[in-house]
mmCIF file of C-alpha atoms in Angstrom:
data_model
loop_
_atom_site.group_PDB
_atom_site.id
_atom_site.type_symbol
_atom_site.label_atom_id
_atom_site.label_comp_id
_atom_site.label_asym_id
_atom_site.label_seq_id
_atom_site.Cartn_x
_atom_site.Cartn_y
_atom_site.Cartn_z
ATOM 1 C CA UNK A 1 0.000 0.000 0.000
ATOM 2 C CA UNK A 2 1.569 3.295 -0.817
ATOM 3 C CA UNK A 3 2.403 5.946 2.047
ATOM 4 C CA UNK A 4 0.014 8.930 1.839
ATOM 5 C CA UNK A 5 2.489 12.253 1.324
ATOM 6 C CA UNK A 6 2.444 14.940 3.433
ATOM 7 C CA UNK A 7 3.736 18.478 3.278
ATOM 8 C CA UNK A 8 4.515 20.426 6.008
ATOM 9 C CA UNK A 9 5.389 23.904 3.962
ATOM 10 C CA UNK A 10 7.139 26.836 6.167
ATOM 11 C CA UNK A 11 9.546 29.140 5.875
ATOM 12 C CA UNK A 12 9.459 33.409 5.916
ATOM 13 C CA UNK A 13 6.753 35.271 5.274
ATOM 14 C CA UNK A 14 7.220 36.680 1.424
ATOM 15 C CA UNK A 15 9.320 33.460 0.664
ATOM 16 C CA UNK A 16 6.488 32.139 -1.335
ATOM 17 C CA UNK A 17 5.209 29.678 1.077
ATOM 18 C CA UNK A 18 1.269 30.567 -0.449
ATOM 19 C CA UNK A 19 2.375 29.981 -4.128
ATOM 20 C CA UNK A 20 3.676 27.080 -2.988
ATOM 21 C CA UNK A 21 0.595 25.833 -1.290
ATOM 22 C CA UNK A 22 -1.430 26.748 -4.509
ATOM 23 C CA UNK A 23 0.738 24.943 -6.950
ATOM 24 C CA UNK A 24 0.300 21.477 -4.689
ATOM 25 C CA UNK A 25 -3.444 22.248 -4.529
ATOM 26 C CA UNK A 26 -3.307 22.399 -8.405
ATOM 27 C CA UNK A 27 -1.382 18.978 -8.287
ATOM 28 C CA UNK A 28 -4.027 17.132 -6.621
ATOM 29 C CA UNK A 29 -2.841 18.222 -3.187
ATOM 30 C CA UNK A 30 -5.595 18.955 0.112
ATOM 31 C CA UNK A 31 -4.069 22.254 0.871
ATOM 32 C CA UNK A 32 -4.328 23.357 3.952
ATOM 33 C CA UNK A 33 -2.729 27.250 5.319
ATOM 34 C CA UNK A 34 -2.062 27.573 9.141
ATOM 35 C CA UNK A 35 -4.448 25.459 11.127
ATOM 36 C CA UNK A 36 -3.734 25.298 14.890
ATOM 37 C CA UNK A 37 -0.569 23.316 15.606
ATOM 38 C CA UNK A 38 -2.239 20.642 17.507
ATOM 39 C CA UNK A 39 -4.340 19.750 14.625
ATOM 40 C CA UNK A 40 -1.609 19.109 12.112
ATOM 41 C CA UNK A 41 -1.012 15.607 13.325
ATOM 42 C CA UNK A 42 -5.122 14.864 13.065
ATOM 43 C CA UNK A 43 -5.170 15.863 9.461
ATOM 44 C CA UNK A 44 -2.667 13.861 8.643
ATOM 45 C CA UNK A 45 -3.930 10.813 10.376
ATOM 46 C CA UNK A 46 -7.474 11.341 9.410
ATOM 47 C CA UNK A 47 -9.504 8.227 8.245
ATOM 48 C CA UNK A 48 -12.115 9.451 5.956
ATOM 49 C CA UNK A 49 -12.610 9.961 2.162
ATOM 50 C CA UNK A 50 -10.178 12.801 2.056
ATOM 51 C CA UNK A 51 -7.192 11.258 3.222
ATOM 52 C CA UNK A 52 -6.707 9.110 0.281
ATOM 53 C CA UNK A 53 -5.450 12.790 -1.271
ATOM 54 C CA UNK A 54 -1.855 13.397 -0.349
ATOM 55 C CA UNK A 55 -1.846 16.465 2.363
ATOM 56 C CA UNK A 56 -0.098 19.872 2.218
ATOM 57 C CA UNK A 57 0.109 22.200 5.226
ATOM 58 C CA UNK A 58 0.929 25.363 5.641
ATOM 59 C CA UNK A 59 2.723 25.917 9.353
ATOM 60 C CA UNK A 60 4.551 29.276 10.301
ATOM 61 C CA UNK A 61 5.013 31.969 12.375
ATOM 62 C CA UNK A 62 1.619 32.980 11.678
ATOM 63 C CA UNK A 63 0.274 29.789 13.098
ATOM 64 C CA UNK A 64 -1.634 29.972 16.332
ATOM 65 C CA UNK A 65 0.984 28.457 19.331
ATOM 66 C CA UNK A 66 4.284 28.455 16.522
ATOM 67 C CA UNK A 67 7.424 26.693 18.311
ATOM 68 C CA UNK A 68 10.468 25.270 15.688
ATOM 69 C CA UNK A 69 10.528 22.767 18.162
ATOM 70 C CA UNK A 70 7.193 21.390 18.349
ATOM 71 C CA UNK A 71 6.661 21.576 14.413
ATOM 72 C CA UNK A 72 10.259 19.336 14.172
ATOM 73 C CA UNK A 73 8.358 16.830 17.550
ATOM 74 C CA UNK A 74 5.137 16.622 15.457
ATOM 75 C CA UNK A 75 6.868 15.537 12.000
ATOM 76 C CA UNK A 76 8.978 12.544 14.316
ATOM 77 C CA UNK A 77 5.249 11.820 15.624
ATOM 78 C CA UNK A 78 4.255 11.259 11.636
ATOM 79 C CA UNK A 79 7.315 9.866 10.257
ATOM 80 C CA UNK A 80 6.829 7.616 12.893
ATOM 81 C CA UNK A 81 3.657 6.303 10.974
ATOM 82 C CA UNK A 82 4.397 3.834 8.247
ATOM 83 C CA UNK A 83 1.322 4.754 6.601
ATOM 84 C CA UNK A 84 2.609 8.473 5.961
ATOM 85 C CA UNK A 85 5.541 9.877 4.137
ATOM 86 C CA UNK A 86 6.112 13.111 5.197
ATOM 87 C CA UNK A 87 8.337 16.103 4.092
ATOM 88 C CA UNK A 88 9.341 19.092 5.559
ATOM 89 C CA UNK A 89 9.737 22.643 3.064
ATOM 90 C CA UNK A 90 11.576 25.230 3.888
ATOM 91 C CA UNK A 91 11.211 28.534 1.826
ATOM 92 C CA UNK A 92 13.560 31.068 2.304
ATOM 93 C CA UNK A 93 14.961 34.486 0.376
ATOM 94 C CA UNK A 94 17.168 37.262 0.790
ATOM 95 C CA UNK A 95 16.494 39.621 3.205
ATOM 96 C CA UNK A 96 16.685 42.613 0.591
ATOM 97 C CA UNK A 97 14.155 40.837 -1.866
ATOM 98 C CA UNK A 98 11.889 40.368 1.080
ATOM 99 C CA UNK A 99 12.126 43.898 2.309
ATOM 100 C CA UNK A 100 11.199 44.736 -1.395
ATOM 101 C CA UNK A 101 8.138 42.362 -1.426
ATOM 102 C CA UNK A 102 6.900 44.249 1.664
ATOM 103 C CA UNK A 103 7.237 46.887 -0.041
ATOM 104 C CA UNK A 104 5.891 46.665 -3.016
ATOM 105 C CA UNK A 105 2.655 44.748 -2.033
ATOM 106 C CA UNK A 106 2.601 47.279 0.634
ATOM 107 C CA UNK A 107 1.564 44.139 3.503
ATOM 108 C CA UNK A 108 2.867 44.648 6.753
ATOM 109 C CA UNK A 109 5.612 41.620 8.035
ATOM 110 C CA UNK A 110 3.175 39.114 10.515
ATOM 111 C CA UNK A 111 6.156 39.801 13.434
ATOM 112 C CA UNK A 112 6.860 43.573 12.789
ATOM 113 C CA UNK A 113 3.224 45.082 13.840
ATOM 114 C CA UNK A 114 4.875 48.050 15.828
ATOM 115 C CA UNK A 115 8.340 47.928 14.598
ATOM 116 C CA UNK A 116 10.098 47.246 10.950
ATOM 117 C CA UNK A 117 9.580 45.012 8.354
ATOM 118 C CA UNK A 118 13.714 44.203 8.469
ATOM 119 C CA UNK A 119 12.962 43.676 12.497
ATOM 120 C CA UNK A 120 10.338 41.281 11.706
ATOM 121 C CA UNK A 121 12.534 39.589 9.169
ATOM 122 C CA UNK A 122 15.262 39.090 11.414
ATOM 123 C CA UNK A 123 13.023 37.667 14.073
ATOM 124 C CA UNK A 124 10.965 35.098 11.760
ATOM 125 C CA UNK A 125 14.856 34.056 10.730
ATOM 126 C CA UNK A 126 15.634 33.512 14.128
ATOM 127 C CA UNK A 127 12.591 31.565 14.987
ATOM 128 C CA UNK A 128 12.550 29.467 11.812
ATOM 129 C CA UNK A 129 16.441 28.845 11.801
ATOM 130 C CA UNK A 130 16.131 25.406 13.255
ATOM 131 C CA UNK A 131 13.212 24.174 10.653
ATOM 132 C CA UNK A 132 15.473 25.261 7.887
ATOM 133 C CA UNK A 133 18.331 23.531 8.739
ATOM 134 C CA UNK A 134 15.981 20.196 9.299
ATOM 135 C CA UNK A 135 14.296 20.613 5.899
ATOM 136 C CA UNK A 136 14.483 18.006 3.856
ATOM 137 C CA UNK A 137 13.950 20.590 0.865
ATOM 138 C CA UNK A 138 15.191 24.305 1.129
ATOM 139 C CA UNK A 139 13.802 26.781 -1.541
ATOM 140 C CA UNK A 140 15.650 29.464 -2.569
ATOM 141 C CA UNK A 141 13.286 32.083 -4.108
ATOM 142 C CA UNK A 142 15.003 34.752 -4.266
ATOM 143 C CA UNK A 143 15.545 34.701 -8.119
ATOM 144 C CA UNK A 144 12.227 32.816 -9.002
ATOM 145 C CA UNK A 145 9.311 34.124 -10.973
ATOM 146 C CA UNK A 146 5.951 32.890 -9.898
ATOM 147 C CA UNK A 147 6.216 30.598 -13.298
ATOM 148 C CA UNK A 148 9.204 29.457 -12.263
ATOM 149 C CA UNK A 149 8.391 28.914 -8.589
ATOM 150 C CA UNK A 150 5.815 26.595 -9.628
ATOM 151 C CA UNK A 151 7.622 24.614 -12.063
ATOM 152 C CA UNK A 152 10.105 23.778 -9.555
ATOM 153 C CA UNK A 153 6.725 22.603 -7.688
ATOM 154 C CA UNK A 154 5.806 20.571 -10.187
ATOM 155 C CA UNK A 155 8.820 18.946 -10.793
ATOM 156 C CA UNK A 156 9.317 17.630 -7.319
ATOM 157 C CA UNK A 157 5.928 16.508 -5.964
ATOM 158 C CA UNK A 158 4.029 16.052 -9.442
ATOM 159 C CA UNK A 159 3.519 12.915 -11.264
ATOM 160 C CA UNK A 160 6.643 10.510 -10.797
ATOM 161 C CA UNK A 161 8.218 12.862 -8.694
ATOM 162 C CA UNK A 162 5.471 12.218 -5.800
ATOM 163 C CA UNK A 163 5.212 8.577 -6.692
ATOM 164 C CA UNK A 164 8.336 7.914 -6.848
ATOM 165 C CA UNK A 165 9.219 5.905 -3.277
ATOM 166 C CA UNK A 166 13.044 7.120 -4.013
ATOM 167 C CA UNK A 167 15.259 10.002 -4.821
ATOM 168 C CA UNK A 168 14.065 12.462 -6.922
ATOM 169 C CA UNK A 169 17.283 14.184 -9.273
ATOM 170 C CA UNK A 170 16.808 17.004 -11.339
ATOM 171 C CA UNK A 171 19.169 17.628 -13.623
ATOM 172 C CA UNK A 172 20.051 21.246 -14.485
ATOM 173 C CA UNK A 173 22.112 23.453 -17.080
ATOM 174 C CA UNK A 174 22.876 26.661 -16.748
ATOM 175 C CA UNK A 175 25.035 29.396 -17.939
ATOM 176 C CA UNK A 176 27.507 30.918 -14.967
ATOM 177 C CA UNK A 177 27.239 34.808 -15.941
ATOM 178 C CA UNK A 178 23.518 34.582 -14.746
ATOM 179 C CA UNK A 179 24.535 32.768 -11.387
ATOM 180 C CA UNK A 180 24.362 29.175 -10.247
ATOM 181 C CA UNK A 181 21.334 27.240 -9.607
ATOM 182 C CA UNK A 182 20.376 28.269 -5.811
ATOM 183 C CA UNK A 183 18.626 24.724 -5.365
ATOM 184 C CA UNK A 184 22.186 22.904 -6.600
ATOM 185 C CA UNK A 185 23.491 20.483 -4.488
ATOM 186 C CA UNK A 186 26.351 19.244 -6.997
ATOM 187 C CA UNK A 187 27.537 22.082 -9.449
ATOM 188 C CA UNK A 188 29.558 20.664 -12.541
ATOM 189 C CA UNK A 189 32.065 23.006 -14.962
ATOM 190 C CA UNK A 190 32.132 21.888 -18.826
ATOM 191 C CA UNK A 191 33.474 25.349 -19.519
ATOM 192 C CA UNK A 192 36.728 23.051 -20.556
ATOM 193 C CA UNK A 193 34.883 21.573 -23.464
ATOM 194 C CA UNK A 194 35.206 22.539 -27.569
ATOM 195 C CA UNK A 195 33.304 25.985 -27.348
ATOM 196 C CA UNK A 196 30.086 25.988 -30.122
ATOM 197 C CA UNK A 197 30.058 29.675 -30.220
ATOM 198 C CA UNK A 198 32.779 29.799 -32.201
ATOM 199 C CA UNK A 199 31.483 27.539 -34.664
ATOM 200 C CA UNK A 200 29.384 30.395 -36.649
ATOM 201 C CA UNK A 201 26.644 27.869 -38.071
ATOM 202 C CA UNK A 202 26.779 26.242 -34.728
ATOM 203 C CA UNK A 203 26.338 29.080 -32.530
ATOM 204 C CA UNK A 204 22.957 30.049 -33.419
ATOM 205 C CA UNK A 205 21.934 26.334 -32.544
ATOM 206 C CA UNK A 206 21.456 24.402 -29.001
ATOM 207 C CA UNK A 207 22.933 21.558 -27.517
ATOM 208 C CA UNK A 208 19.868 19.694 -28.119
ATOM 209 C CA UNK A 209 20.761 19.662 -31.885
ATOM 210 C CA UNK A 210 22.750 16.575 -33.313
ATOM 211 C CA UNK A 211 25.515 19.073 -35.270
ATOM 212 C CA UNK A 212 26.057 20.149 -31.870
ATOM 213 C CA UNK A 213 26.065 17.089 -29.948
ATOM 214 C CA UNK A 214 28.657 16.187 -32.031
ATOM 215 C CA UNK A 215 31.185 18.654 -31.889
ATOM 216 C CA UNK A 216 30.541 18.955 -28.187
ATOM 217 C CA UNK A 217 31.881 14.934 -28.127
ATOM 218 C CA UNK A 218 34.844 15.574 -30.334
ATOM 219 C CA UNK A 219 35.928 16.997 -27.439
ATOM 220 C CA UNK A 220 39.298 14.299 -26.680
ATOM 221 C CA UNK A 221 37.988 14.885 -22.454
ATOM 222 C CA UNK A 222 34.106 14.137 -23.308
ATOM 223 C CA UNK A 223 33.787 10.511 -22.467
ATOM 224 C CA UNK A 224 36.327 10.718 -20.040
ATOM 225 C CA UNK A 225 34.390 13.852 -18.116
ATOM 226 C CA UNK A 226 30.659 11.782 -18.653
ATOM 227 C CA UNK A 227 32.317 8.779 -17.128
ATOM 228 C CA UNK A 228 33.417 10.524 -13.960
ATOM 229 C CA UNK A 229 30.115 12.216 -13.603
ATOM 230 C CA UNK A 230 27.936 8.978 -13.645
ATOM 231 C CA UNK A 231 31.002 7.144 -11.415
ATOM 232 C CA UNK A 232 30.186 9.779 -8.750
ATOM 233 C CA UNK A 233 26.822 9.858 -8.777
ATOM 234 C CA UNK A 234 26.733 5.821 -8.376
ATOM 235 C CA UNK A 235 28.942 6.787 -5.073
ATOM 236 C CA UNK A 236 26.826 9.877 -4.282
ATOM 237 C CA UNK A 237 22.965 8.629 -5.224
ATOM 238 C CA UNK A 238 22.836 5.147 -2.919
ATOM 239 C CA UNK A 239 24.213 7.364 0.098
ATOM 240 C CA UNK A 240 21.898 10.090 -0.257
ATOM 241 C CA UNK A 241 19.006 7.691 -0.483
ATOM 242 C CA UNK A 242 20.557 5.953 2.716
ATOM 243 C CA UNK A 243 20.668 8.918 4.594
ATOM 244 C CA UNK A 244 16.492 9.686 3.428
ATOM 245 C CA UNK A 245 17.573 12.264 1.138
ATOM 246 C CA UNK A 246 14.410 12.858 -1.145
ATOM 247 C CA UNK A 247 15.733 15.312 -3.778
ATOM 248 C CA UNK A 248 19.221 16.038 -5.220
ATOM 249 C CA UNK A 249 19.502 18.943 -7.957
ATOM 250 C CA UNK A 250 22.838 18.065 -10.016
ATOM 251 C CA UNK A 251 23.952 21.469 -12.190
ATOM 252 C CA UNK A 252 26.311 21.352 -15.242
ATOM 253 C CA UNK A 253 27.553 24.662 -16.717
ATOM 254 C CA UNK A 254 29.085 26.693 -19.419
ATOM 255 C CA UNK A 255 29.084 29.980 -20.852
ATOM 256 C CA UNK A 256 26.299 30.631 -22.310
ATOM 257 C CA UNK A 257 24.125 27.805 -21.036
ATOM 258 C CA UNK A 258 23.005 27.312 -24.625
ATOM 259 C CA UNK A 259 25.806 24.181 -26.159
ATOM 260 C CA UNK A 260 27.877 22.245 -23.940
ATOM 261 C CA UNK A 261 25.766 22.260 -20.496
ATOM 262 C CA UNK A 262 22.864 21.389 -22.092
ATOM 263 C CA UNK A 263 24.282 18.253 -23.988
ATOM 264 C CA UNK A 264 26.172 17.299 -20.678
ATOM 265 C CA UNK A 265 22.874 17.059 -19.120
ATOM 266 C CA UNK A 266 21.321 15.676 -22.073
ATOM 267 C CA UNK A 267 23.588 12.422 -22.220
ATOM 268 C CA UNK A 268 23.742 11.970 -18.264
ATOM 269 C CA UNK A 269 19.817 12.085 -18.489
ATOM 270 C CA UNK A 270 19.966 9.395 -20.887
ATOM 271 C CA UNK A 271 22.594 7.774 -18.977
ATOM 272 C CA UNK A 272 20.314 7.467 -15.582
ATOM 273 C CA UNK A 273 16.698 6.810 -17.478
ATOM 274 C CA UNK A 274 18.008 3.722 -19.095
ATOM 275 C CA UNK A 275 19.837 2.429 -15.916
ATOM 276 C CA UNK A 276 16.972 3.434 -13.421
ATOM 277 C CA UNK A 277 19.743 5.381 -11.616
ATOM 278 C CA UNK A 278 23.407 5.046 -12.478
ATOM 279 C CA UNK A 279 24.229 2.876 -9.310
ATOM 280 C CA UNK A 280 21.695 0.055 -11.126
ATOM 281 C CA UNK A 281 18.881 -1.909 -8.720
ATOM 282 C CA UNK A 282 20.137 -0.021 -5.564
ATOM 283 C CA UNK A 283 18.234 3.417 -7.226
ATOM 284 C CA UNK A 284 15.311 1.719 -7.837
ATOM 285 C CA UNK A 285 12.128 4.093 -8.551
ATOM 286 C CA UNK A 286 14.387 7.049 -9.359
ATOM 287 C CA UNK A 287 12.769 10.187 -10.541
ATOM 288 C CA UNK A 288 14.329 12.324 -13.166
ATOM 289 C CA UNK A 289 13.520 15.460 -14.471
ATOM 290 C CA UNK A 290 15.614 17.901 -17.069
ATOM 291 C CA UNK A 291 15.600 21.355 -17.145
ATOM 292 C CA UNK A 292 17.622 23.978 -19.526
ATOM 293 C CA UNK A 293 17.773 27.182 -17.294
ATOM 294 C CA UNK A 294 18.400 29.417 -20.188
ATOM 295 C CA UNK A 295 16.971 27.373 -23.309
ATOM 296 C CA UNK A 296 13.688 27.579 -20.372
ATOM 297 C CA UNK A 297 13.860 31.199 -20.014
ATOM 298 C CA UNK A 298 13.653 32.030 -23.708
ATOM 299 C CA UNK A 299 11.061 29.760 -24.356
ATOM 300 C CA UNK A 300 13.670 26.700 -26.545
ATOM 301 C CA UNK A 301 13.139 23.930 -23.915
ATOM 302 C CA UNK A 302 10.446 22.544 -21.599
ATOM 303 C CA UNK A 303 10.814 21.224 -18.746
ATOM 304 C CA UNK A 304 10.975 16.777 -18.832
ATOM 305 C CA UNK A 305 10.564 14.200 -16.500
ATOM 306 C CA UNK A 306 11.182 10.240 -16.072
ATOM 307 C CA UNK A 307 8.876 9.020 -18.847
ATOM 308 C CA UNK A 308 10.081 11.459 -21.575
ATOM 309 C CA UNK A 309 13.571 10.601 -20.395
ATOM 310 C CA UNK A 310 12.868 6.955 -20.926
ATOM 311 C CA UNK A 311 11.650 7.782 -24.426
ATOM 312 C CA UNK A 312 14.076 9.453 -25.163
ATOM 313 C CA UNK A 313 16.989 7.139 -24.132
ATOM 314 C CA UNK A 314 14.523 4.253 -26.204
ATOM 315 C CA UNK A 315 14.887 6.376 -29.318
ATOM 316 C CA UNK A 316 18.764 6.612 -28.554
ATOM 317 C CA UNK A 317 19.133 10.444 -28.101
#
C-alpha cells in the first residue's frame, strides 16, 4: 500500500510559502494554510474519504501556538507512521528581496506590527532557523518568478516525482554569468569543453541539436568527463538515499548555457533513465527530471521528467 504524502510547507513570510501551497493544490494536493498546531497531526492521520489525497500544510510563524521545536516533535510523531511519508519545506529568500516584497505589495511583516519590516525579518529568521536547517527541501526564491516557482513545484511533488518511493534528481544546465542554480546540491564546470560559439553555423543552434552534440563529443575529455560524472553519482545517489535524502539537484555549466551544459545534461539524463539510476537496482524508482535554465527562459526547452527521459533514451538520443 503506498504511504500517503504529506507536506509540512514553512519558511518566511514573502518566501512564497502561499504559491507554494497553490501549486500542490493544483497537483491534486488537500491544501491546507495555518491550522492550529495541535491539529496538524489529526489531518494527517485522518480516516475518511479525504485522506486518500496526499496532504499539504501550511505551518509558520503565523500559526496559532508556533514553536520550531514542536513543528520538528510533530513531524517525528508522523514519520513515525508507516502509513505516511512526510516532508518538511523550507522557503527562504534574501532579506533585501523580502524587504522589497513588503514593499511593493505594501503588507505589513506578521512579526513587525509596531516595529520594521527588516525587524520582523530578522526575528521570523531567528525563529525558523532550526526548521530550515531540518528541511528536507530548502527553496531558494530569491531569483524565481511565480512561473518558475511553480515549475520547480511541479517537478518535485508532481507525477513521478510524488510517486516515486526514491530520490528524486533534477538535472540542471545553466550558464555561470547569470549565477548558479540556488537549489544545486552538486555544481559541474564543462566550460573546458570545444566551445560551439565559435562555430558560426553552430552558434545560433542548441545543444539539443545533433551538429552540436557532435562537436561537443569531439571533445578528446568528453567521455572521459561523462564517465566521472555517472562514477560519482553511483557513489553519491545510494548514500543520499541511505541517509532519506528525497531530492538532489545536479547542475552542469558553461558559458552561455546554450551548447555544452545542455548536452552534458542531455547524455547523463539518458545515462540514468536507461539504468533506473546510475548505481543500477540499488536506485530503484528514481525520478528524473531535465531542465535547460536558459533554453527555459527564452522559451527553446520545456521542462521533462522520467517518462520522456525513458523515451528518449529508447529512441537513442
Amino acid at each position: 500500500m503506498s504511504r500517503r504524502p504529506v507536506v509540512m510547507v514553512s519558511g518566511l513570510s514573502g518566501a512564497g510559502k502561499s504559491s507554494i501551497l497553490r501549486a500542490l493544490e493544483d497537483l491534486g494536493f488537500e491544501a491546507i494554510d495555518n491550522p492550529p498546531l495541535d491539529l496538524v497531526e489529526t489531518l494527517a492521520q485522518r480516516e475518511d474519504d479525504r485522506a486518500e489525497r496526499p496532504l499539504a500544510v501550511g505551518v509558520d510563524a503565523r500559526t496559532s501556538g508556533f514553536d520550531a521545536g514542536a513543528v520538528l516533535a510533530s513531524l517525528e510523531r508522523l514519520r513515525a507512521n508507516p502509513a505516511l511519508e512526510p516532508t518538511l519545506l523550507f522557503a527562504r529568500a534574501d532579506e533585501t528581496v523580502l524587504l522589497r516584497r513588503f514593499t511593493e505589495t505594501r503588507r505589513r511583516h506578521p512579526l513587525a506590527l509596531d516595529g520594521s519590516v527588516a525587524d520582523g525579518v530578522a526575528e521570523e529568521v531567528r525563529m525558523t532557523a532550526a526548521l530550515a536547517a531540518a528541511a528536507e527541501l530548502v527553496l531558494d526564491t530569491t531569483e524565481l518568478t511565480p512561473a518558475a516557482l511553480r515549475m520547480v513545484i511541479e517537478q518535485r511533488f508532481g507525477g513521478e516525482a510524488r510517486l516515486s518511493a526514491g530520490l528524486t534528481i533534477s538535472l540542471v544546465s545553466f550558464a555561470y554569468p547569470e549565477g548558479l542554480p540556488r537549489e544545486a546540491d552538486l555544481v559541474l564546470d564543462a566550460r573546458f569543453l570545444r566551445n560551439p560559439h565559435y562555430d558560426l553555423k553552430l552558434r545560433p543552434m542548441t545543444g539539443l541539436e545533433p551538429a552540436v552534440a557532435d562537436y561537443v563529443e569531439q571533445d578528446p575529455d568528453f567521455g572521459r568527463f561523462l564517465d566521472c560524472i555517472v562514477a560519482l553519482l553511483t557513489l553519491l545517489l545510494p548514500r543520499f538515499i541511505a541517509e532519506g535524502k528525497k531530492y538532489a539537484t545536479v547542475a552542469v555549466g558553461c558559458t552561455g548555457g546554450r551548447h555544452r551544459s545542455v548536452h552534458v545534461v542531455e547524455k547523463l539524463a539518458s545515462a540514468l533513465a536507461v539504468s533506473q539510476g546510475a548505481c543500477g537496482t540499488c536506485c530503484g524508482g528514481l525520478a528524473l527530471s531535465v531542465t535547460h535554465r536558459e533554453l527555459a527562459r527564452q522559451a527553446l526547452a520545456p521542462t521533462r521528467r522520467h517518462a520522456d527521459l525513458e523515451s528518449s533514451a529508447d529512441d537513442g538520443v
